[in-house]
Coordinates of C-alpha atoms and ligand atoms in Angstrom, one line a residue:
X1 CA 29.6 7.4 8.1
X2 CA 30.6 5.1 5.0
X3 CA 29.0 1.8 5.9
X4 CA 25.6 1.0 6.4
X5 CA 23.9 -2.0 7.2
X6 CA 20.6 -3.4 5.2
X7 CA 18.3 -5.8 5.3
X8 CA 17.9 -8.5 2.5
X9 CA 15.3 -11.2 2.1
X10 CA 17.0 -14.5 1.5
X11 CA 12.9 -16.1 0.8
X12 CA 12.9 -18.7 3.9
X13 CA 11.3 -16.6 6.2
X14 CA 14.1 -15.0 7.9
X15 CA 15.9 -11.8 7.4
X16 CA 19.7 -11.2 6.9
X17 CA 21.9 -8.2 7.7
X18 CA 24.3 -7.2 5.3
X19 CA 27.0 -4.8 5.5
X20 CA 27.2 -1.8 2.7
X21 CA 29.2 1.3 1.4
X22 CA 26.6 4.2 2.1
X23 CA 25.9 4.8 -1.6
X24 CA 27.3 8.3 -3.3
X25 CA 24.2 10.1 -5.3
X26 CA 24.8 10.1 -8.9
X27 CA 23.6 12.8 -11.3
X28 CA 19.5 13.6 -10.6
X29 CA 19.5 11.9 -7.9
X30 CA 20.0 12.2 -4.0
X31 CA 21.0 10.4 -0.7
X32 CA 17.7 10.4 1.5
X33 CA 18.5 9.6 5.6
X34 CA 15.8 7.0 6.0
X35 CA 13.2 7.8 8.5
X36 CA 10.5 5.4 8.8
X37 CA 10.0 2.3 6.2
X38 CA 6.9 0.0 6.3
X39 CA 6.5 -3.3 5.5
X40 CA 3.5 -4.2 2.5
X41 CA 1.5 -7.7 2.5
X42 CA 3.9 -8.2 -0.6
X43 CA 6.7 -8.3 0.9
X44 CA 5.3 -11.3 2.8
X45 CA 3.6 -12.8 -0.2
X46 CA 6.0 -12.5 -2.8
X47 CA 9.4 -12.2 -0.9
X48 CA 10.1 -12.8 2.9
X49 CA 8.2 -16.5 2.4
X50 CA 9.3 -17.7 -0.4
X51 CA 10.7 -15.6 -3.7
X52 CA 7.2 -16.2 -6.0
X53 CA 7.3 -13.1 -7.9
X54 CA 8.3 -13.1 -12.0
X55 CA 8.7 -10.1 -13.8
X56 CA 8.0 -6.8 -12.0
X57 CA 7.7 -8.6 -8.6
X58 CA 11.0 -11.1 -9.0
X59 CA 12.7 -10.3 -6.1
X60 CA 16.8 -9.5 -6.9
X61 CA 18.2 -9.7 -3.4
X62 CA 18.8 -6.0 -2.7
X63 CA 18.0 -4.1 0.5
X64 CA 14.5 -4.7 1.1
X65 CA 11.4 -2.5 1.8
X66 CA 9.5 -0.7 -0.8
X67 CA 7.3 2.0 1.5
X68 CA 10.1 4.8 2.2
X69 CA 10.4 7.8 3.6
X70 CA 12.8 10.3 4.8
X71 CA 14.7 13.0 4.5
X72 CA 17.0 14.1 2.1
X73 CA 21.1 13.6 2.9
X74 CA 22.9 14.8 0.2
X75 CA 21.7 15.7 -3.4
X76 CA 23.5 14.7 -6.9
X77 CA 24.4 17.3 -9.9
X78 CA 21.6 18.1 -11.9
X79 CA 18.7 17.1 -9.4
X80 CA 16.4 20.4 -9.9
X81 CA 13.4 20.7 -7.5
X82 CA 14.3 18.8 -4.2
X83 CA 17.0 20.1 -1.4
X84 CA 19.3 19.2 1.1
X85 CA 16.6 18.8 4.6
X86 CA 13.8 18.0 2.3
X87 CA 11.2 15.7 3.8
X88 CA 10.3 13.3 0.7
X89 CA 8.1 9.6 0.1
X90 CA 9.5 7.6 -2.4
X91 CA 6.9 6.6 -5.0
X92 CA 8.6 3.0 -4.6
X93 CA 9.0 2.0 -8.8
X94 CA 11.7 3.6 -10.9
X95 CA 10.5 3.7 -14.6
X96 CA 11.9 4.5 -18.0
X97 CA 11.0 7.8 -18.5
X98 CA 9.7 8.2 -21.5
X99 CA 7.4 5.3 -22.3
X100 CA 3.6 6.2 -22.3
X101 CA 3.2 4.9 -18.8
X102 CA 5.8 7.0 -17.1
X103 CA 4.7 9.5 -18.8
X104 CA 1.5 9.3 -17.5
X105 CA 3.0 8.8 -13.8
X106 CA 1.9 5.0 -13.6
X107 CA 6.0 4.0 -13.6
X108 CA 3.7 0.8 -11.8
X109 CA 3.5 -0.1 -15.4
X110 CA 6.4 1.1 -16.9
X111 CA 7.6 -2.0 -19.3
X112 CA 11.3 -1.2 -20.0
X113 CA 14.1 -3.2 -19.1
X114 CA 15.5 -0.1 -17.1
X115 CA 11.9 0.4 -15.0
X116 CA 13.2 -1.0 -10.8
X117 CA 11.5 -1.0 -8.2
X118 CA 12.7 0.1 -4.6
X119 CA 12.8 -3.0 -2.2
X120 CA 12.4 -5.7 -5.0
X121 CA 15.0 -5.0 -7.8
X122 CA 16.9 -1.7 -6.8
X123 CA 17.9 -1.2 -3.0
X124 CA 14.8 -0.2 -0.9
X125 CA 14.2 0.8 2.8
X126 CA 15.9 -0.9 4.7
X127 CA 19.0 0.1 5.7
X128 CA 20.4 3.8 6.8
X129 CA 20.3 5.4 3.6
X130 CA 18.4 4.9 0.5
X131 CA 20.0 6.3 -3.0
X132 CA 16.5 7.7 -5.2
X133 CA 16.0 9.1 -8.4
X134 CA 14.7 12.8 -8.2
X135 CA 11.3 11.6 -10.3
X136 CA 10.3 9.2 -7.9
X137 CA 10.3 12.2 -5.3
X138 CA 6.8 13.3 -3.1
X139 CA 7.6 16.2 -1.0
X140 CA 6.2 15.1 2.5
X141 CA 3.7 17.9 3.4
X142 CA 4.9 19.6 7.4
X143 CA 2.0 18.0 9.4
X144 CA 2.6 14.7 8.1
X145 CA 4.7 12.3 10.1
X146 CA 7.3 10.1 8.5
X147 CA 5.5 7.0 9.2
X148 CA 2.2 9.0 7.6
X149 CA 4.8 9.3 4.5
X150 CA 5.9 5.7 4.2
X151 CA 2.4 4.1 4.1
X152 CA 2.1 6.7 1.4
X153 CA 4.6 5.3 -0.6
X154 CA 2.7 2.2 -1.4
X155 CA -0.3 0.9 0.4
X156 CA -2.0 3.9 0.8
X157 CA -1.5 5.4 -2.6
X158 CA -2.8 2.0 -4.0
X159 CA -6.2 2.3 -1.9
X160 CA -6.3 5.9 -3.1
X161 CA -6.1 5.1 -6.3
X162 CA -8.6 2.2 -6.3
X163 CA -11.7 5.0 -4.3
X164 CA -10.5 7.6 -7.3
X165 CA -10.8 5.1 -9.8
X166 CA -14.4 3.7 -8.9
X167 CA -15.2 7.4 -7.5
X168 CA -16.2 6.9 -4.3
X169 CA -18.3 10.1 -2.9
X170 CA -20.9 10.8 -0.3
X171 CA -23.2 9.0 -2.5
X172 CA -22.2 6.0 -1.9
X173 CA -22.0 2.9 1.3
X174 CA -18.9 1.4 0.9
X175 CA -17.5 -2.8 1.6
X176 CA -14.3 -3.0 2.3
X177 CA -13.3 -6.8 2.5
X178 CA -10.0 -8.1 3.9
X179 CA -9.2 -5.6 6.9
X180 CA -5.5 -5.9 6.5
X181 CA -3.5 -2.6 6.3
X182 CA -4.9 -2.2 3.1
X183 CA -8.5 -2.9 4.1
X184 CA -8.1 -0.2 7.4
X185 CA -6.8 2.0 4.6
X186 CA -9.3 1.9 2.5
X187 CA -12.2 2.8 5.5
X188 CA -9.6 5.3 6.6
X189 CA -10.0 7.3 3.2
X190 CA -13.4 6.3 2.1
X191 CA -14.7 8.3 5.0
X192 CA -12.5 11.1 3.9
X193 CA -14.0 11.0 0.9
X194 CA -17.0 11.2 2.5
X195 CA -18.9 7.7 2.2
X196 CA -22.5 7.2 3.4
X197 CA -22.0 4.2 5.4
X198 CA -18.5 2.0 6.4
X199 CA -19.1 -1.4 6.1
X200 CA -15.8 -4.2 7.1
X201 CA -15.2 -8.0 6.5
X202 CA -12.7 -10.4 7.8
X203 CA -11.9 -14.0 8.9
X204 CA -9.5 -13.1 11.4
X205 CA -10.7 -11.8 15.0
X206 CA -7.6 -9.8 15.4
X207 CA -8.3 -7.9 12.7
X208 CA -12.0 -7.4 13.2
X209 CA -11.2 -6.2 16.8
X210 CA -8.3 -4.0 15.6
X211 CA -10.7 -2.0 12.9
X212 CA -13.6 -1.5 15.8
X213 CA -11.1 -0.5 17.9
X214 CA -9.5 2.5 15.5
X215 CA -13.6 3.1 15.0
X216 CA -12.7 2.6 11.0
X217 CA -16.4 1.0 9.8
X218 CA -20.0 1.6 11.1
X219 CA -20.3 -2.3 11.0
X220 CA -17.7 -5.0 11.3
X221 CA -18.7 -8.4 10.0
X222 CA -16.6 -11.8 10.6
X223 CA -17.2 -13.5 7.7
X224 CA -19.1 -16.7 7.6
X225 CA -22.1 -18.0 5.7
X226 CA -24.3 -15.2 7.0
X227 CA -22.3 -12.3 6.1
X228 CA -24.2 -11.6 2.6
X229 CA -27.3 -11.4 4.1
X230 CA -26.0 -8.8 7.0
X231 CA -24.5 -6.6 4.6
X232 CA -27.9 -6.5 2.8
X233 CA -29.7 -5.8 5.8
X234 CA -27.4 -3.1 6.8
X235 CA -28.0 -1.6 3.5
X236 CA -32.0 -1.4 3.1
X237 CA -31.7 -4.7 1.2
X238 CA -29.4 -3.2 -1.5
X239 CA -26.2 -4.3 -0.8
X240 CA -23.4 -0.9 -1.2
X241 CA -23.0 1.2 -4.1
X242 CA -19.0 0.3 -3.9
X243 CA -16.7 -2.0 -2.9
X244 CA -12.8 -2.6 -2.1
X245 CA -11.7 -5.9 -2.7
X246 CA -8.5 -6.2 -0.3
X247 CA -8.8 -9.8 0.7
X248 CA -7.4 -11.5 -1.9
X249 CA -9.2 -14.3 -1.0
X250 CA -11.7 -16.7 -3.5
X251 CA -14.2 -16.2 -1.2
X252 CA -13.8 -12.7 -0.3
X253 CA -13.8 -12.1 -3.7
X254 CA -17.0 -13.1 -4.7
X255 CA -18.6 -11.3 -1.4
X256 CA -17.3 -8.2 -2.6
X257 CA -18.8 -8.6 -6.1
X258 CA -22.0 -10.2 -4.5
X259 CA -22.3 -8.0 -1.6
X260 CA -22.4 -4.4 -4.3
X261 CA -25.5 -2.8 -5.1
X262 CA -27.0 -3.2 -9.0
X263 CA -25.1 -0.9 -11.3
X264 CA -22.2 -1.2 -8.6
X265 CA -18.7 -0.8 -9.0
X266 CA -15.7 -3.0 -7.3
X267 CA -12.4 -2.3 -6.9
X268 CA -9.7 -5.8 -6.6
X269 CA -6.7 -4.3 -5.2
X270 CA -6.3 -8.1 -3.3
X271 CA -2.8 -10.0 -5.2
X272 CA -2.7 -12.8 -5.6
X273 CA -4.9 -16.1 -5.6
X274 CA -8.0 -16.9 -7.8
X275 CA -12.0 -16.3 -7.9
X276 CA -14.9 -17.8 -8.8
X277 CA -18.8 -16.2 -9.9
X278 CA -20.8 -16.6 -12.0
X279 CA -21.1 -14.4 -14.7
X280 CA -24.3 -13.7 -15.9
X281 CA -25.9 -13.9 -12.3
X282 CA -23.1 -11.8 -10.3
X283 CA -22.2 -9.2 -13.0
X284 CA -23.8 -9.5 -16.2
X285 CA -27.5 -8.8 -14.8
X286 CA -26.7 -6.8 -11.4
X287 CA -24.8 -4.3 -13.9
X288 CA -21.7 -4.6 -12.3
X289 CA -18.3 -3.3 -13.0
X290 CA -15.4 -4.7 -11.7
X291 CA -11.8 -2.7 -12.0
X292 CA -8.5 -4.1 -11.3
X293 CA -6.4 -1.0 -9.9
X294 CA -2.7 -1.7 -8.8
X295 CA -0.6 0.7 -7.1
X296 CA -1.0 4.8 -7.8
X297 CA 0.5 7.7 -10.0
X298 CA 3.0 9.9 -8.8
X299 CA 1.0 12.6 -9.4
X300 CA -1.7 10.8 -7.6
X301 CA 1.0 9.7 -5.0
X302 CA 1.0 14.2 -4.4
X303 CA -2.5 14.5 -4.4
X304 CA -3.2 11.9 -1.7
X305 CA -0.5 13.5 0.3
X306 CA -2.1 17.5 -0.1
X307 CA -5.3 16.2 0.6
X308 CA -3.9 14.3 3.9
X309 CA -2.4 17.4 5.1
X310 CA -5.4 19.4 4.2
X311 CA -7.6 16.9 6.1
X312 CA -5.2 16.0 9.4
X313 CA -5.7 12.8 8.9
X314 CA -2.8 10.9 10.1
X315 CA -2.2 7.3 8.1
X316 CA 0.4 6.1 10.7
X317 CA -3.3 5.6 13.0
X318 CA -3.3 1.8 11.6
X319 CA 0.5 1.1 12.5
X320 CA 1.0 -1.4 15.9
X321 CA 3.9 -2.2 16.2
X322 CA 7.6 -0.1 15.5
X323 CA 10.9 -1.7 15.1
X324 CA 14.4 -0.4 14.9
X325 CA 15.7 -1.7 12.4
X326 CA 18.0 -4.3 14.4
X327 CA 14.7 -5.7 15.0
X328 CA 14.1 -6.4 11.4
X329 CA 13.7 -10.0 11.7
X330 CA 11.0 -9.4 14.6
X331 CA 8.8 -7.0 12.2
X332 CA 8.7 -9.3 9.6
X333 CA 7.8 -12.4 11.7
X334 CA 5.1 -10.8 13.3
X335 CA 3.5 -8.8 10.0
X336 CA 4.0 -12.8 8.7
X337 CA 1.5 -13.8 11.1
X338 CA -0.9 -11.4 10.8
X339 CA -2.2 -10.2 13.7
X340 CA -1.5 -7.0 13.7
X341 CA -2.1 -3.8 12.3
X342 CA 0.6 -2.1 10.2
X343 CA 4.3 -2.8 11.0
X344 CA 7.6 -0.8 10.2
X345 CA 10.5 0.4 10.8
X346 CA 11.7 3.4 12.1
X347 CA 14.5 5.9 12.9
X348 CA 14.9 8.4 15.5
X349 CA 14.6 11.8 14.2
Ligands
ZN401 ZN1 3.5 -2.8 -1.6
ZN402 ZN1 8.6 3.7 -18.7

């Protein structure tokens, strides 16, 4: 096969199809046969809507979708670890290299002209193949699925970063607010990680029903002027030790800094938006630390993938809806609307 077809993001909420020479892997890199690729709230927020993003999230009009995974086609000269048949996720930024960043694994933050990201300034998902550099490579463990590999790839290995970096444990009752694919995420692997107590907010009844449904949270709350006051109740008065901020939302926000425990921690993995609090009454005196956490590191990216295996727990749980990717235009409008779980796009194996 020499052509392909992909799907690009012209920013007025539709989809287009465009037709493609199947890419030839240059040296270190290979030709991955895509399997499954899932779409991320960004893609809504920053691309499919209306092209908002500047710098690392401008938008170039490639083949969009950066959560990919699949297997691997056809390997370049001088790639050294990965093989023809390998199942692999793409840790979905390309970076430099070389700058202190990359060398740390957070190419998230990689500030050189050359760093690209899959899906918003190098081709991503979307289409039959996907060319990848061999660094951006996470072997998918055997008992994963595809689809467990592509939410990976992004949202996943964001929330996983976010529970390392405020170190969640068995100590601790944990908020999630915003129970998009990120907040059911973030239940999904705070339990692993062995939280107390499970407690979710939203707005939207879809979602609420959705995350009792999967059994995610020992307490779902629709949010309204109450919700405060039930997530002190539910906690001996306290409010939780920590908290995941996935909403993105001013007044989500300032429940998830309000609603954590004296000598907290919270976690804003939400984009976008804006917040209000006050100071010295929400942080200052409650002893509060908030962190901003975006995306993961590769070698995080491996760890939340071994640990996964090791724990048969299976992040393609939160996906509702499949498309082939024909259907593109369908997957989009619906994740757009939001009342669903997690959408992609798959490929028969
Ligand atoms: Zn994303
Ligand atoms: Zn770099």
């Amino acid at each position: 096969m020499s052509r392909m077809t992909g799907v690009v993001l012209p920013g007025n909420s539709t989809v287009e199809f465009r037709e493609y020479q199947v890419p030839k892997p240059g040296a270190g890199q290979v030709l991955l046969k895509m399997k499954a690729s899932s779409i991320c709230g960004s893609d809504i927020r920053a691309i499919y809507r209306e092209h908002l993003g500047v710098g690392p999230e401008a938008y170039q009009n490639v083949i969009s979708g950066h959560e990919p995974c699949g297997q691997i086609a056809e390997v370049g000269p001088k790639v050294k670890r990965f093989k023809e048949g390998d199942r692999v996720i793409i840790y979905h930024i390309s970076g430099c290299g070389v700058c202190h960043d990359c060398r740390m694994g957070y190419q998230i933050s990689c500030s050189s002209k050359l760093r690209a990201a899959y899906g918003w300034q190098r081709d991503g998902g979307n289409a039959e193949y996907l060319l990848a550099d061999e660094p951006d490579l996470v072997l998918l463990p055997d008992n994963l699925t595809y689809l467990d590999g592509a939410l990976c790839a992004c949202g996943f290995g964001t929330c996983y970063e976010a529970l390392t970096r405020i170190e969640v444990s068995g100590c601790d009752r944990v908020l999630v607010v915003g129970l998009g694919p990120m907040g059911l995420a973030a239940l999904m692997l705070a339990k692993a990680f062995g939280a107390a107590k499970l407690i979710g907010v939203d707005v939207v009844d879809e979602r609420i029903k959705l995350t009792k449904k999967l059994g995610l949270a020992d307490l779902v709350l629709k949010a309204d002027k109450n919700t405060l006051e039930q997530i002190k109740e539910a906690t001996d008065g306290f409010g939780c030790e920590k908290t995941i901020e996935c909403s993105g939302n001013a007044d989500g926000r300032l429940l998830s800094i309000q609603g954590t425990r004296q000598w907290g921690k919270v976690a804003f993995v939400g984009e976008g938006g804006s917040v209000q609090f006050e100071p010295s009454r929400d942080i200052i005196h409650k002893q509060i630390a908030i962190y901003g956490s975006w995306v993961t590191s590769v070698p995080h990216l491996e760890d939340l993938a071994e640990k996964l295996s090791q724990w048969n727990i299976h992040p393609d749980k939160i996906i509702t809806n499949t498309f082939s990717l024909d259907k593109a235009d369908m997957a989009y409008q619906l994740m757009d609307e939001g009342k669903c779980g997690k959408v992609a796009i798959t490929w028969p194996d």
